[in-house]
mmCIF file of C-alpha atoms in Angstrom:
data_model
loop_
_atom_site.group_PDB
_atom_site.id
_atom_site.type_symbol
_atom_site.label_atom_id
_atom_site.label_comp_id
_atom_site.label_asym_id
_atom_site.label_seq_id
_atom_site.Cartn_x
_atom_site.Cartn_y
_atom_site.Cartn_z
ATOM 1 C CA MET A 1 4.745 -0.904 12.198
ATOM 2 C CA THR A 2 1.114 -1.932 12.512
ATOM 3 C CA ILE A 3 -1.211 -2.628 9.619
ATOM 4 C CA THR A 4 -3.379 0.356 10.461
ATOM 5 C CA ALA A 5 -0.361 2.634 10.250
ATOM 6 C CA THR A 6 0.530 1.570 6.732
ATOM 7 C CA ALA A 7 -2.970 1.167 5.282
ATOM 8 C CA PRO A 8 -4.564 4.224 3.648
ATOM 9 C CA ARG A 9 -7.348 5.948 5.489
ATOM 10 C CA ALA A 10 -10.786 4.714 4.518
ATOM 11 C CA ALA A 11 -12.138 8.139 3.611
ATOM 12 C CA ALA A 12 -9.151 8.933 1.411
ATOM 13 C CA TYR A 13 -9.326 5.561 -0.332
ATOM 14 C CA ARG A 14 -13.058 5.859 -0.939
ATOM 15 C CA GLY A 15 -12.366 9.122 -2.749
ATOM 16 C CA LYS A 16 -10.514 7.144 -5.433
ATOM 17 C CA LEU A 17 -13.596 5.009 -6.112
ATOM 18 C CA ARG A 18 -16.339 6.378 -8.307
ATOM 19 C CA TRP A 19 -19.857 4.968 -8.147
ATOM 20 C CA TRP A 20 -20.560 6.111 -11.719
ATOM 21 C CA THR A 21 -17.809 3.751 -12.934
ATOM 22 C CA GLU A 22 -18.474 0.905 -10.476
ATOM 23 C CA LEU A 23 -22.189 0.519 -11.196
ATOM 24 C CA PRO A 24 -21.823 0.210 -14.994
ATOM 25 C CA LEU A 25 -18.975 -2.283 -14.546
ATOM 26 C CA ILE A 26 -21.016 -4.525 -12.279
ATOM 27 C CA ALA A 27 -24.080 -4.108 -14.489
ATOM 28 C CA VAL A 28 -22.138 -5.165 -17.591
ATOM 29 C CA VAL A 29 -20.789 -8.317 -15.924
ATOM 30 C CA TYR A 30 -24.226 -9.222 -14.569
ATOM 31 C CA ALA A 31 -25.734 -8.661 -18.030
ATOM 32 C CA LEU A 32 -23.108 -11.011 -19.463
ATOM 33 C CA TYR A 33 -23.982 -13.548 -16.776
ATOM 34 C CA SER A 34 -27.697 -13.391 -17.531
ATOM 35 C CA GLY A 35 -27.226 -13.162 -21.285
ATOM 36 C CA ALA A 36 -24.880 -16.144 -21.439
ATOM 37 C CA ARG A 37 -27.318 -18.242 -19.428
ATOM 38 C CA LEU A 38 -30.007 -17.272 -21.928
ATOM 39 C CA LEU A 39 -28.120 -17.553 -25.202
ATOM 40 C CA VAL A 40 -25.857 -20.522 -24.565
ATOM 41 C CA ARG A 41 -28.518 -23.141 -24.154
ATOM 42 C CA GLY A 42 -26.673 -26.004 -25.783
ATOM 43 C CA ASP A 43 -28.250 -29.207 -26.932
ATOM 44 C CA VAL A 44 -30.914 -30.536 -24.554
ATOM 45 C CA ASP A 45 -29.908 -34.165 -25.082
ATOM 46 C CA ASP A 46 -26.264 -33.344 -24.292
ATOM 47 C CA ALA A 47 -27.299 -31.391 -21.195
ATOM 48 C CA VAL A 48 -29.410 -34.299 -19.896
ATOM 49 C CA GLU A 49 -26.598 -36.731 -20.623
ATOM 50 C CA HIS A 50 -24.094 -34.563 -18.726
ATOM 51 C CA GLY A 51 -26.448 -34.404 -15.761
ATOM 52 C CA ALA A 52 -26.950 -38.148 -15.730
ATOM 53 C CA ASP A 53 -23.203 -38.726 -15.944
ATOM 54 C CA ILE A 54 -22.590 -36.470 -12.950
ATOM 55 C CA LEU A 55 -25.237 -38.268 -10.901
ATOM 56 C CA HIS A 56 -23.837 -41.660 -11.901
ATOM 57 C CA PHE A 57 -20.329 -40.610 -10.825
ATOM 58 C CA GLU A 58 -21.653 -39.417 -7.475
ATOM 59 C CA GLN A 59 -23.478 -42.702 -6.924
ATOM 60 C CA LEU A 60 -20.313 -44.665 -7.657
ATOM 61 C CA THR A 61 -18.378 -42.604 -5.127
ATOM 62 C CA HIS A 62 -21.277 -42.559 -2.625
ATOM 63 C CA LEU A 63 -21.349 -38.748 -2.719
ATOM 64 C CA ASP A 64 -24.978 -38.225 -3.752
ATOM 65 C CA PRO A 65 -26.906 -36.482 -0.951
ATOM 66 C CA GLU A 66 -29.164 -34.665 -3.440
ATOM 67 C CA ARG A 67 -31.921 -37.258 -3.414
ATOM 68 C CA TRP A 68 -32.170 -37.365 0.395
ATOM 69 C CA PHE A 69 -32.202 -33.550 0.642
ATOM 70 C CA ASN A 70 -34.846 -33.383 -2.080
ATOM 71 C CA GLN A 71 -37.113 -35.884 -0.341
ATOM 72 C CA LEU A 72 -36.763 -33.949 2.899
ATOM 73 C CA LEU A 73 -38.006 -30.704 1.287
ATOM 74 C CA THR A 74 -40.660 -32.493 -0.726
ATOM 75 C CA HIS A 75 -42.243 -34.188 2.294
ATOM 76 C CA HIS A 76 -42.061 -31.209 4.654
ATOM 77 C CA ALA A 77 -43.519 -27.947 3.361
ATOM 78 C CA PHE A 78 -42.253 -25.967 6.373
ATOM 79 C CA LEU A 79 -38.747 -26.696 5.021
ATOM 80 C CA GLY A 80 -39.482 -26.715 1.308
ATOM 81 C CA VAL A 81 -41.258 -23.349 1.071
ATOM 82 C CA PRO A 82 -38.527 -21.310 2.856
ATOM 83 C CA ALA A 83 -35.907 -23.145 0.790
ATOM 84 C CA ASP A 84 -37.681 -22.139 -2.416
ATOM 85 C CA PHE A 85 -37.869 -18.512 -1.286
ATOM 86 C CA ALA A 86 -34.171 -18.601 -0.413
ATOM 87 C CA TYR A 87 -33.224 -20.038 -3.797
ATOM 88 C CA ALA A 88 -35.350 -17.533 -5.702
ATOM 89 C CA SER A 89 -34.220 -14.367 -3.879
ATOM 90 C CA LEU A 90 -31.090 -14.478 -1.710
ATOM 91 C CA HIS A 91 -28.746 -15.002 -4.648
ATOM 92 C CA TYR A 92 -29.825 -11.648 -6.081
ATOM 93 C CA VAL A 93 -30.155 -9.702 -2.814
ATOM 94 C CA VAL A 94 -27.351 -10.726 -0.458
ATOM 95 C CA THR A 95 -24.474 -10.424 -2.927
ATOM 96 C CA PRO A 96 -25.220 -6.818 -4.031
ATOM 97 C CA SER A 97 -25.899 -5.866 -0.394
ATOM 98 C CA ILE A 98 -22.453 -7.071 0.668
ATOM 99 C CA LEU A 99 -20.864 -5.181 -2.214
ATOM 100 C CA VAL A 100 -22.518 -1.991 -0.970
ATOM 101 C CA TRP A 101 -21.450 -2.796 2.596
ATOM 102 C CA LEU A 102 -17.835 -3.207 1.511
ATOM 103 C CA TRP A 103 -18.022 0.059 -0.427
ATOM 104 C CA LEU A 104 -19.269 1.973 2.607
ATOM 105 C CA ARG A 105 -17.504 0.254 5.506
ATOM 106 C CA ARG A 106 -14.434 -1.480 4.045
ATOM 107 C CA PRO A 107 -13.404 0.619 1.028
ATOM 108 C CA THR A 108 -9.742 -0.415 1.247
ATOM 109 C CA HIS A 109 -10.784 -4.018 0.537
ATOM 110 C CA TYR A 110 -13.634 -3.326 -1.875
ATOM 111 C CA ARG A 111 -11.665 -3.236 -5.127
ATOM 112 C CA VAL A 112 -9.982 -6.618 -4.677
ATOM 113 C CA ALA A 113 -13.224 -8.232 -3.442
ATOM 114 C CA ARG A 114 -15.210 -6.837 -6.361
ATOM 115 C CA THR A 115 -12.607 -8.019 -8.881
ATOM 116 C CA TRP A 116 -12.593 -11.470 -7.298
ATOM 117 C CA LEU A 117 -16.366 -11.733 -7.700
ATOM 118 C CA LEU A 118 -16.391 -10.487 -11.295
ATOM 119 C CA VAL A 119 -13.530 -12.698 -12.481
ATOM 120 C CA SER A 120 -15.139 -15.759 -10.887
ATOM 121 C CA THR A 121 -18.456 -14.955 -12.562
ATOM 122 C CA LEU A 122 -16.785 -14.765 -15.969
ATOM 123 C CA ILE A 123 -15.144 -18.148 -15.326
ATOM 124 C CA GLY A 124 -18.574 -19.549 -14.475
ATOM 125 C CA LEU A 125 -19.875 -18.343 -17.827
ATOM 126 C CA ILE A 126 -17.177 -20.400 -19.523
ATOM 127 C CA GLY A 127 -18.464 -23.442 -17.642
ATOM 128 C CA PHE A 128 -22.046 -22.787 -18.765
ATOM 129 C CA THR A 129 -20.813 -22.536 -22.348
ATOM 130 C CA LEU A 130 -18.597 -25.606 -22.442
ATOM 131 C CA VAL A 131 -20.636 -27.985 -20.273
ATOM 132 C CA PRO A 132 -24.406 -27.417 -20.533
ATOM 133 C CA THR A 133 -25.885 -29.517 -17.743
ATOM 134 C CA ALA A 134 -29.458 -30.398 -16.848
ATOM 135 C CA PRO A 135 -30.240 -30.068 -13.123
ATOM 136 C CA PRO A 136 -31.618 -33.081 -11.211
ATOM 137 C CA ARG A 137 -35.219 -31.831 -11.509
ATOM 138 C CA LEU A 138 -35.000 -32.044 -15.320
ATOM 139 C CA LEU A 139 -33.702 -35.612 -15.436
ATOM 140 C CA PRO A 140 -36.131 -38.366 -16.497
ATOM 141 C CA GLY A 141 -38.599 -39.372 -13.809
ATOM 142 C CA ALA A 142 -36.836 -42.663 -13.173
ATOM 143 C CA HIS A 143 -34.152 -40.818 -11.218
ATOM 144 C CA GLY A 144 -36.737 -39.877 -8.606
ATOM 145 C CA PHE A 145 -36.222 -36.112 -8.186
ATOM 146 C CA MET A 146 -39.093 -33.705 -7.482
ATOM 147 C CA ASP A 147 -39.096 -30.061 -8.580
ATOM 148 C CA THR A 148 -39.927 -28.290 -5.314
ATOM 149 C CA MET A 149 -40.198 -24.920 -7.070
ATOM 150 C CA ALA A 150 -43.093 -26.324 -9.075
ATOM 151 C CA GLN A 151 -44.545 -28.176 -6.081
ATOM 152 C CA TYR A 152 -44.719 -25.017 -3.933
ATOM 153 C CA GLY A 153 -45.185 -22.561 -6.804
ATOM 154 C CA SER A 154 -48.494 -21.298 -5.353
ATOM 155 C CA TYR A 155 -46.604 -19.859 -2.362
ATOM 156 C CA GLY A 156 -44.305 -17.562 -4.352
ATOM 157 C CA TRP A 157 -43.873 -15.564 -7.519
ATOM 158 C CA TRP A 158 -41.968 -18.241 -9.445
ATOM 159 C CA GLY A 159 -43.426 -20.661 -11.914
ATOM 160 C CA THR A 160 -42.312 -24.079 -13.069
ATOM 161 C CA ASP A 161 -39.109 -22.775 -14.713
ATOM 162 C CA ALA A 162 -36.733 -22.679 -11.742
ATOM 163 C CA SER A 163 -36.699 -19.276 -10.026
ATOM 164 C CA ALA A 164 -37.972 -17.267 -13.000
ATOM 165 C CA PRO A 165 -41.195 -15.322 -12.379
ATOM 166 C CA ARG A 166 -44.344 -16.750 -13.902
ATOM 167 C CA GLY A 167 -44.505 -16.188 -17.624
ATOM 168 C CA LEU A 168 -40.778 -15.390 -17.924
ATOM 169 C CA GLY A 169 -39.410 -18.907 -17.968
ATOM 170 C CA HIS A 170 -38.369 -18.537 -21.607
ATOM 171 C CA LEU A 171 -35.914 -15.811 -20.535
ATOM 172 C CA THR A 172 -33.719 -18.171 -18.526
ATOM 173 C CA ASN A 173 -31.430 -21.054 -19.361
ATOM 174 C CA GLU A 174 -32.388 -24.059 -17.279
ATOM 175 C CA TYR A 175 -29.376 -26.060 -18.454
ATOM 176 C CA ALA A 176 -26.715 -23.953 -16.738
ATOM 177 C CA ALA A 177 -26.204 -26.058 -13.631
ATOM 178 C CA MET A 178 -22.406 -26.486 -13.874
ATOM 179 C CA PRO A 179 -20.861 -24.745 -11.972
ATOM 180 C CA SER A 180 -23.245 -23.545 -9.270
ATOM 181 C CA LEU A 181 -22.723 -19.801 -8.921
ATOM 182 C CA HIS A 182 -25.402 -19.842 -6.240
ATOM 183 C CA VAL A 183 -22.865 -21.702 -4.111
ATOM 184 C CA GLY A 184 -19.918 -19.733 -5.480
ATOM 185 C CA TRP A 185 -21.416 -16.307 -4.758
ATOM 186 C CA SER A 186 -22.623 -17.442 -1.319
ATOM 187 C CA LEU A 187 -19.080 -18.589 -0.502
ATOM 188 C CA TRP A 188 -17.760 -15.168 -1.507
ATOM 189 C CA CYS A 189 -20.381 -13.503 0.703
ATOM 190 C CA GLY A 190 -19.531 -15.782 3.605
ATOM 191 C CA ILE A 191 -15.817 -15.033 3.368
ATOM 192 C CA MET A 192 -16.474 -11.287 3.258
ATOM 193 C CA LEU A 193 -18.715 -11.459 6.328
ATOM 194 C CA PHE A 194 -16.360 -13.696 8.279
ATOM 195 C CA ARG A 195 -13.226 -11.753 7.394
ATOM 196 C CA TYR A 196 -14.446 -8.180 7.737
ATOM 197 C CA GLY A 197 -17.347 -8.532 10.163
ATOM 198 C CA ARG A 198 -16.644 -7.185 13.641
ATOM 199 C CA HIS A 199 -19.327 -9.058 15.572
ATOM 200 C CA ARG A 200 -19.556 -12.754 16.256
ATOM 201 C CA ALA A 201 -23.086 -12.923 14.887
ATOM 202 C CA VAL A 202 -21.918 -11.521 11.538
ATOM 203 C CA ARG A 203 -19.053 -13.993 11.366
ATOM 204 C CA ALA A 204 -21.346 -16.865 12.274
ATOM 205 C CA LEU A 205 -23.649 -15.786 9.448
ATOM 206 C CA GLY A 206 -20.640 -15.877 7.155
ATOM 207 C CA ILE A 207 -20.259 -19.567 7.952
ATOM 208 C CA LEU A 208 -23.944 -20.507 7.860
ATOM 209 C CA TYR A 209 -24.902 -18.715 4.645
ATOM 210 C CA PRO A 210 -22.813 -20.756 2.150
ATOM 211 C CA LEU A 211 -23.634 -24.017 3.946
ATOM 212 C CA THR A 212 -27.354 -23.215 3.853
ATOM 213 C CA THR A 213 -27.151 -22.261 0.194
ATOM 214 C CA ALA A 214 -25.488 -25.572 -0.685
ATOM 215 C CA PHE A 215 -28.287 -27.436 1.106
ATOM 216 C CA VAL A 216 -30.972 -25.345 -0.634
ATOM 217 C CA VAL A 217 -29.671 -25.762 -4.189
ATOM 218 C CA MET A 218 -29.441 -29.540 -3.783
ATOM 219 C CA GLY A 219 -32.674 -29.933 -1.830
ATOM 220 C CA THR A 220 -34.674 -28.016 -4.444
ATOM 221 C CA ALA A 221 -33.175 -30.325 -7.128
ATOM 222 C CA ASN A 222 -31.485 -27.442 -8.941
ATOM 223 C CA HIS A 223 -27.872 -28.586 -8.536
ATOM 224 C CA TYR A 224 -25.748 -31.640 -7.870
ATOM 225 C CA LEU A 225 -23.073 -31.916 -5.217
ATOM 226 C CA MET A 226 -20.472 -31.744 -7.996
ATOM 227 C CA ASP A 227 -22.028 -28.468 -9.183
ATOM 228 C CA ALA A 228 -21.530 -27.039 -5.705
ATOM 229 C CA ALA A 229 -17.933 -28.276 -5.628
ATOM 230 C CA ALA A 230 -17.332 -26.732 -9.052
ATOM 231 C CA GLY A 231 -18.725 -23.426 -7.751
ATOM 232 C CA VAL A 232 -16.210 -23.507 -4.881
ATOM 233 C CA ALA A 233 -13.374 -24.297 -7.309
ATOM 234 C CA THR A 234 -14.466 -21.450 -9.569
ATOM 235 C CA MET A 235 -14.210 -19.001 -6.685
ATOM 236 C CA GLY A 236 -10.769 -20.382 -5.840
ATOM 237 C CA VAL A 237 -9.477 -19.739 -9.360
ATOM 238 C CA GLY A 238 -11.066 -16.294 -9.345
ATOM 239 C CA PHE A 239 -9.301 -15.485 -6.081
ATOM 240 C CA LEU A 240 -5.928 -16.419 -7.580
ATOM 241 C CA LEU A 241 -6.544 -14.274 -10.667
ATOM 242 C CA ALA A 242 -8.034 -11.215 -8.954
ATOM 243 C CA ARG A 243 -4.820 -9.419 -7.950
ATOM 244 C CA PRO A 244 -2.971 -10.154 -11.231
ATOM 245 C CA ALA A 245 -6.005 -8.823 -13.085
ATOM 246 C CA LEU A 246 -5.920 -5.629 -11.005
ATOM 247 C CA ARG A 247 -2.200 -5.162 -11.652
ATOM 248 C CA LEU A 248 -2.774 -5.605 -15.388
ATOM 249 C CA VAL A 249 -5.552 -3.008 -15.342
ATOM 250 C CA ASP A 250 -3.391 -0.554 -13.373
ATOM 251 C CA ARG A 251 -0.429 -0.934 -15.746
ATOM 252 C CA THR A 252 -2.691 -0.433 -18.745
ATOM 253 C CA GLN A 253 -4.155 2.732 -17.228
ATOM 254 C CA LEU A 254 -0.677 4.117 -16.511
ATOM 255 C CA LYS A 255 0.419 3.499 -20.096
ATOM 256 C CA VAL A 256 -2.698 5.155 -21.496
ATOM 257 C CA ARG A 257 -2.248 8.184 -19.244
ATOM 258 C CA GLY A 258 1.440 8.424 -20.136
ATOM 259 C CA ARG A 259 0.699 8.457 -23.871
ATOM 260 C CA SER A 260 -2.096 10.992 -23.568
ATOM 261 C CA ALA A 261 -0.207 13.390 -21.255
ATOM 262 C CA PRO A 262 1.043 16.503 -23.168
ATOM 263 C CA GLN A 263 4.800 17.190 -23.245
ATOM 264 C CA GLN A 264 5.245 20.458 -21.359
ATOM 265 C CA PRO A 265 8.523 22.392 -21.964
ATOM 266 C CA VAL A 266 10.684 23.179 -18.934
ATOM 267 C CA THR A 267 12.054 26.739 -18.696
ATOM 268 C CA ILE A 268 15.382 27.284 -16.918
ATOM 269 C CA ALA A 269 15.921 30.848 -15.737
ATOM 270 C CA SER A 270 19.614 31.699 -15.277
ATOM 271 C CA ALA A 271 20.617 33.501 -12.094
ATOM 272 C CA GLY A 272 21.821 37.027 -12.675
ATOM 273 C CA ALA A 273 20.780 37.043 -16.310
ATOM 274 C CA SER A 274 19.680 40.249 -17.980
ATOM 275 C CA SER A 275 15.949 40.749 -18.316
ATOM 276 C CA ALA A 276 16.445 41.195 -22.060
ATOM 277 C CA GLN A 277 18.076 37.797 -22.381
ATOM 278 C CA PRO A 278 15.586 35.015 -23.292
ATOM 279 C CA PRO A 279 15.380 32.002 -20.938
ATOM 280 C CA VAL A 280 16.745 28.596 -21.908
ATOM 281 C CA THR A 281 13.984 26.127 -22.820
ATOM 282 C CA VAL A 282 14.516 22.393 -22.559
ATOM 283 C CA PRO A 283 11.910 19.890 -23.809
ATOM 284 C CA SER A 284 10.238 17.761 -21.140
ATOM 285 C CA GLY A 285 12.238 14.606 -20.539
ATOM 286 C CA GLY A 286 15.405 16.105 -22.101
ATOM 287 C CA ALA A 287 18.672 16.800 -20.300
ATOM 288 C CA PRO A 288 19.246 20.491 -19.352
ATOM 289 C CA ALA A 289 22.453 22.203 -20.338
ATOM 290 C CA ARG A 290 25.316 22.124 -17.872
ATOM 291 C CA ALA A 291 25.708 25.080 -15.517
ATOM 292 C CA HIS A 292 29.107 26.289 -16.786
ATOM 293 C CA ASP A 293 27.848 26.180 -20.404
ATOM 294 C CA LEU A 294 24.963 28.503 -19.479
ATOM 295 C CA THR A 295 27.401 30.813 -17.657
ATOM 296 C CA ALA A 296 29.632 30.981 -20.718
ATOM 297 C CA ARG A 297 26.696 32.044 -22.886
ATOM 298 C CA GLU A 298 25.698 34.704 -20.394
ATOM 299 C CA ALA A 299 29.232 36.155 -20.432
ATOM 300 C CA GLY A 300 28.666 37.083 -24.080
ATOM 301 C CA GLY A 301 32.288 36.534 -25.035
ATOM 302 C CA ALA A 302 33.551 39.209 -22.548
ATOM 303 C CA GLY A 303 36.055 36.770 -21.133
ATOM 304 C CA LYS A 304 36.836 33.106 -20.805
ATOM 305 C CA VAL A 305 35.108 31.399 -17.981
ATOM 306 C CA PRO A 306 37.664 29.602 -15.810
ATOM 307 C CA SER A 307 37.287 25.858 -15.700
ATOM 308 C CA PRO A 308 36.075 24.560 -12.361
ATOM 309 C CA ARG A 309 38.820 21.955 -12.530
ATOM 310 C CA ALA A 310 41.730 24.453 -12.891
ATOM 311 C CA ARG A 311 44.520 23.793 -10.388
ATOM 312 C CA PRO A 312 45.758 26.684 -8.155
ATOM 313 C CA THR A 313 49.251 28.197 -8.679
ATOM 314 C CA GLY A 314 52.127 27.945 -6.293
ATOM 315 C CA HIS A 315 51.381 31.429 -4.878
ATOM 316 C CA ASP A 316 47.950 30.291 -3.871
ATOM 317 C CA ASP A 317 48.831 26.882 -2.469
ATOM 318 C CA PRO A 318 51.725 26.808 0.062
ATOM 319 C CA ASP A 319 51.906 22.998 -0.252
ATOM 320 C CA ALA A 320 52.504 23.160 -4.025
ATOM 321 C CA GLY A 321 55.978 22.414 -5.340
ATOM 322 C CA GLY A 322 56.364 25.867 -7.041
ATOM 323 C CA THR A 323 59.190 28.483 -6.855
ATOM 324 C CA SER A 324 57.621 31.056 -4.543
ATOM 325 C CA GLU A 325 59.728 32.843 -1.921
ATOM 326 C CA VAL A 326 57.586 31.560 0.897
ATOM 327 C CA GLY A 327 58.181 27.979 -0.180
ATOM 328 C CA ARG A 328 62.001 28.425 -0.414
ATOM 329 C CA GLY A 329 62.168 30.162 2.986
ATOM 330 C CA GLU A 330 60.245 27.388 4.660
ATOM 331 C CA ARG A 331 62.582 24.728 3.215
ATOM 332 C CA SER A 332 65.716 26.674 4.336
ATOM 333 C CA ARG A 333 64.506 26.864 7.930
ATOM 334 C CA MET A 334 63.627 23.202 7.966
ATOM 335 C CA SER A 335 67.088 22.291 6.682
#
């Protein structure tokens, strides 16, 4: 049997999804994401120390391409300006667009994909809370990083506070670099495009988009390589937890519906019963009375109802060992 034969039809499956429940759910998780970045600022000294420790570890392992990427964007505006626009906008445009695309074109896969994204985002919030981290652009000047968002701020709507619009920098948490959900969300988008896209160009975009995002976040000095790796790991854990989370939600919904469902009585109408005789009512979930018990009640004591297990007499069964004339005659002929 093919997959298309067993999978539910897209139109029928979409009927089980409700936009008036999906939009508030996504809005609540995004509000938690933004609110946690704002409220959980942590200590600035600890955040700078965490950032310096990450950079030192990368230098020891020779896995520190951030500085080279940053110099490339700093010295070449034709690369730096598009990178700044990409960092400030794509994160908030591409991800919702792919959610809508899945809703419309791949509804049978939407629910798992949406749960994967939401669970991973919540895990990222835990990282922001436990490990406040200063990005490379906020490290002391001796480390040699340049804030390209500030350098090319006259080209866009952002100010000197990362991608926040001018005058709204106080509404963002600049010390939420670990993990990089820019990279994590772009990886999710890339997998959705590569897996469910039908054209080669769409699948190629699914490969290029997360790679480009990783380059942008490091080149603009907003994330370390380890932040990007942590974003990938976060999406991996979210993927493993998505289906168990859905099963837990489904079981909870079934229990709630079972408790709230009213107990309807079941009426058993006896065949051949008088119209004046009331029907037998059995509570829902209970065992109905046996058929011969109902027949005995209907007889009203007029006679005993024969047991269905009663054995036939010798007159009825020629093979029985009784004293009927037929039986004796048969044995005399045989002898």
